[in-house]
Amino acid sequence: DWSVTGVQTCALPISTVVARGADIFRSEQAECASCHTGAALTDGDTHDVESGPKGAHPRTFDTPSLRFIARSAPYFHDGRYATLGDMLAGSDGSMGHTSHLSPEDRAALQAYLETL
């Protein structure tokens, strides 16, 4: 059995879980790889992550590299997410799409991100 951030997630080998997370990361449904591409895992572009109040002028931010993301908490441009799990659960639509993922798939995506 393995866990992510202390939450029991499944009895699969971690390599299987990480591979599932990589598949989710690259999927058209999650869209993570649409901005986090190439060896540096960034498209080098800026994007509006819809973090301001509704109707506010768009605020754009550089796409950060995901290298070493597991050691760069807190997350999001303003640090509102203390953990990767919090960010994956709370940032749907502003950075990819994760709300449709099961808790197990979000945990697999997190496990993959922690290997970068």
PDB file of C-alpha atoms in Angstrom:
ATOM      1  CA  ASP A   1       0.000   0.000   0.000  1.00  0.00           C
ATOM      2  CA  TRP A   2       1.142   3.564  -0.596  1.00  0.00           C
ATOM      3  CA  SER A   3      -0.106   6.973   0.326  1.00  0.00           C
ATOM      4  CA  VAL A   4       0.163  10.574  -0.817  1.00  0.00           C
ATOM      5  CA  THR A   5       0.432  13.166   1.928  1.00  0.00           C
ATOM      6  CA  GLY A   6      -0.667  10.594   4.485  1.00  0.00           C
ATOM      7  CA  VAL A   7      -3.872   9.591   2.677  1.00  0.00           C
ATOM      8  CA  GLN A   8      -4.206   5.902   1.892  1.00  0.00           C
ATOM      9  CA  THR A   9      -4.849   5.718  -1.825  1.00  0.00           C
ATOM     10  CA  CYS A  10      -4.397   2.204  -3.183  1.00  0.00           C
ATOM     11  CA  ALA A  11      -2.537  -1.072  -3.092  1.00  0.00           C
ATOM     12  CA  LEU A  12      -0.861  -0.719  -6.502  1.00  0.00           C
ATOM     13  CA  PRO A  13       2.924  -0.524  -6.847  1.00  0.00           C
ATOM     14  CA  ILE A  14       4.083   3.104  -6.839  1.00  0.00           C
ATOM     15  CA  SER A  15       5.573   2.703 -10.336  1.00  0.00           C
ATOM     16  CA  THR A  16       2.114   1.824 -11.659  1.00  0.00           C
ATOM     17  CA  VAL A  17       0.581   4.807  -9.882  1.00  0.00           C
ATOM     18  CA  VAL A  18       3.250   7.206 -11.219  1.00  0.00           C
ATOM     19  CA  ALA A  19       2.713   5.860 -14.742  1.00  0.00           C
ATOM     20  CA  ARG A  20      -1.036   6.471 -14.354  1.00  0.00           C
ATOM     21  CA  GLY A  21      -0.283  10.018 -13.167  1.00  0.00           C
ATOM     22  CA  ALA A  22       1.941  10.620 -16.206  1.00  0.00           C
ATOM     23  CA  ASP A  23      -0.886   9.463 -18.478  1.00  0.00           C
ATOM     24  CA  ILE A  24      -3.301  11.841 -16.747  1.00  0.00           C
ATOM     25  CA  PHE A  25      -0.780  14.703 -17.014  1.00  0.00           C
ATOM     26  CA  ARG A  26      -0.518  14.178 -20.791  1.00  0.00           C
ATOM     27  CA  SER A  27      -4.235  13.603 -21.348  1.00  0.00           C
ATOM     28  CA  GLU A  28      -6.467  15.962 -23.316  1.00  0.00           C
ATOM     29  CA  GLN A  29      -8.942  15.912 -20.424  1.00  0.00           C
ATOM     30  CA  ALA A  30      -6.490  17.267 -17.816  1.00  0.00           C
ATOM     31  CA  GLU A  31      -4.561  19.515 -20.250  1.00  0.00           C
ATOM     32  CA  CYS A  32      -1.498  19.842 -17.975  1.00  0.00           C
ATOM     33  CA  ALA A  33       0.894  19.177 -20.843  1.00  0.00           C
ATOM     34  CA  SER A  34      -0.692  21.864 -23.005  1.00  0.00           C
ATOM     35  CA  CYS A  35       1.387  24.462 -21.109  1.00  0.00           C
ATOM     36  CA  HIS A  36       3.960  22.332 -19.267  1.00  0.00           C
ATOM     37  CA  THR A  37       5.854  20.916 -22.246  1.00  0.00           C
ATOM     38  CA  GLY A  38       9.362  19.985 -23.320  1.00  0.00           C
ATOM     39  CA  ALA A  39      12.395  19.187 -21.223  1.00  0.00           C
ATOM     40  CA  ALA A  40      11.861  22.216 -18.962  1.00  0.00           C
ATOM     41  CA  LEU A  41       8.132  21.461 -18.600  1.00  0.00           C
ATOM     42  CA  THR A  42       7.136  24.986 -19.599  1.00  0.00           C
ATOM     43  CA  ASP A  43       5.938  26.545 -22.833  1.00  0.00           C
ATOM     44  CA  GLY A  44       7.777  29.760 -21.941  1.00  0.00           C
ATOM     45  CA  ASP A  45       4.570  31.730 -22.441  1.00  0.00           C
ATOM     46  CA  THR A  46       2.328  33.788 -20.187  1.00  0.00           C
ATOM     47  CA  HIS A  47      -1.245  32.860 -19.306  1.00  0.00           C
ATOM     48  CA  ASP A  48      -4.173  34.387 -17.457  1.00  0.00           C
ATOM     49  CA  VAL A  49      -4.830  31.952 -14.625  1.00  0.00           C
ATOM     50  CA  GLU A  50      -8.082  33.699 -13.718  1.00  0.00           C
ATOM     51  CA  SER A  51      -6.963  34.469 -10.190  1.00  0.00           C
ATOM     52  CA  GLY A  52      -8.360  37.962  -9.849  1.00  0.00           C
ATOM     53  CA  PRO A  53     -11.895  39.065  -9.012  1.00  0.00           C
ATOM     54  CA  LYS A  54     -14.572  38.446 -11.658  1.00  0.00           C
ATOM     55  CA  GLY A  55     -14.477  41.202 -14.280  1.00  0.00           C
ATOM     56  CA  ALA A  56     -10.989  42.330 -13.277  1.00  0.00           C
ATOM     57  CA  HIS A  57      -8.310  43.028 -15.856  1.00  0.00           C
ATOM     58  CA  PRO A  58      -6.603  39.745 -16.822  1.00  0.00           C
ATOM     59  CA  ARG A  59      -3.493  38.962 -14.803  1.00  0.00           C
ATOM     60  CA  THR A  60      -0.946  36.945 -16.722  1.00  0.00           C
ATOM     61  CA  PHE A  61       1.871  34.902 -15.276  1.00  0.00           C
ATOM     62  CA  ASP A  62       4.791  33.035 -16.810  1.00  0.00           C
ATOM     63  CA  THR A  63       4.269  29.291 -17.056  1.00  0.00           C
ATOM     64  CA  PRO A  64       6.609  27.933 -14.389  1.00  0.00           C
ATOM     65  CA  SER A  65       8.720  24.858 -14.919  1.00  0.00           C
ATOM     66  CA  LEU A  66       7.455  21.875 -12.983  1.00  0.00           C
ATOM     67  CA  ARG A  67      10.977  20.613 -12.295  1.00  0.00           C
ATOM     68  CA  PHE A  68      11.393  20.015  -8.558  1.00  0.00           C
ATOM     69  CA  ILE A  69       7.785  21.077  -7.915  1.00  0.00           C
ATOM     70  CA  ALA A  70       7.530  18.745  -4.918  1.00  0.00           C
ATOM     71  CA  ARG A  71      10.037  20.965  -3.089  1.00  0.00           C
ATOM     72  CA  SER A  72       8.607  24.362  -4.017  1.00  0.00           C
ATOM     73  CA  ALA A  73       5.554  24.811  -1.779  1.00  0.00           C
ATOM     74  CA  PRO A  74       3.439  26.833  -1.394  1.00  0.00           C
ATOM     75  CA  TYR A  75       1.780  26.665  -4.819  1.00  0.00           C
ATOM     76  CA  PHE A  76       0.032  28.958  -7.309  1.00  0.00           C
ATOM     77  CA  HIS A  77       1.428  32.403  -8.063  1.00  0.00           C
ATOM     78  CA  ASP A  78       0.200  33.785  -4.745  1.00  0.00           C
ATOM     79  CA  GLY A  79       0.950  30.747  -2.568  1.00  0.00           C
ATOM     80  CA  ARG A  80      -2.688  30.037  -1.754  1.00  0.00           C
ATOM     81  CA  TYR A  81      -2.221  26.235  -1.877  1.00  0.00           C
ATOM     82  CA  ALA A  82      -0.075  24.713   0.851  1.00  0.00           C
ATOM     83  CA  THR A  83       0.268  21.324  -0.863  1.00  0.00           C
ATOM     84  CA  LEU A  84       0.215  19.864  -4.350  1.00  0.00           C
ATOM     85  CA  GLY A  85      -2.935  17.984  -3.392  1.00  0.00           C
ATOM     86  CA  ASP A  86      -4.636  21.243  -2.401  1.00  0.00           C
ATOM     87  CA  MET A  87      -3.621  22.824  -5.706  1.00  0.00           C
ATOM     88  CA  LEU A  88      -4.844  19.889  -7.794  1.00  0.00           C
ATOM     89  CA  ALA A  89      -8.178  19.918  -5.968  1.00  0.00           C
ATOM     90  CA  GLY A  90      -8.667  23.676  -5.990  1.00  0.00           C
ATOM     91  CA  SER A  91      -7.289  25.147  -9.197  1.00  0.00           C
ATOM     92  CA  ASP A  92      -9.525  23.467 -11.778  1.00  0.00           C
ATOM     93  CA  GLY A  93      -9.947  25.539 -14.917  1.00  0.00           C
ATOM     94  CA  SER A  94      -7.234  28.044 -14.135  1.00  0.00           C
ATOM     95  CA  MET A  95      -4.460  25.513 -14.648  1.00  0.00           C
ATOM     96  CA  GLY A  96      -5.648  22.422 -16.442  1.00  0.00           C
ATOM     97  CA  HIS A  97      -8.705  20.448 -15.450  1.00  0.00           C
ATOM     98  CA  THR A  98      -8.739  18.200 -12.405  1.00  0.00           C
ATOM     99  CA  SER A  99     -12.206  18.427 -10.835  1.00  0.00           C
ATOM    100  CA  HIS A 100     -13.433  15.468 -12.902  1.00  0.00           C
ATOM    101  CA  LEU A 101     -10.650  13.243 -11.567  1.00  0.00           C
ATOM    102  CA  SER A 102     -11.344  10.695  -8.875  1.00  0.00           C
ATOM    103  CA  PRO A 103      -9.377  11.096  -5.623  1.00  0.00           C
ATOM    104  CA  GLU A 104      -7.233   8.148  -6.755  1.00  0.00           C
ATOM    105  CA  ASP A 105      -6.455   9.777 -10.105  1.00  0.00           C
ATOM    106  CA  ARG A 106      -5.601  13.107  -8.428  1.00  0.00           C
ATOM    107  CA  ALA A 107      -3.305  11.174  -6.078  1.00  0.00           C
ATOM    108  CA  ALA A 108      -1.702   9.460  -9.090  1.00  0.00           C
ATOM    109  CA  LEU A 109      -1.187  12.834 -10.786  1.00  0.00           C
ATOM    110  CA  GLN A 110       0.366  14.160  -7.593  1.00  0.00           C
ATOM    111  CA  ALA A 111       2.630  11.113  -7.340  1.00  0.00           C
ATOM    112  CA  TYR A 112       3.822  11.760 -10.904  1.00  0.00           C
ATOM    113  CA  LEU A 113       4.421  15.474 -10.239  1.00  0.00           C
ATOM    114  CA  GLU A 114       6.478  14.567  -7.175  1.00  0.00           C
ATOM    115  CA  THR A 115       8.899  12.659  -9.449  1.00  0.00           C
ATOM    116  CA  LEU A 116       9.693  15.691 -11.610  1.00  0.00           C
TER     117      LEU A 116
END
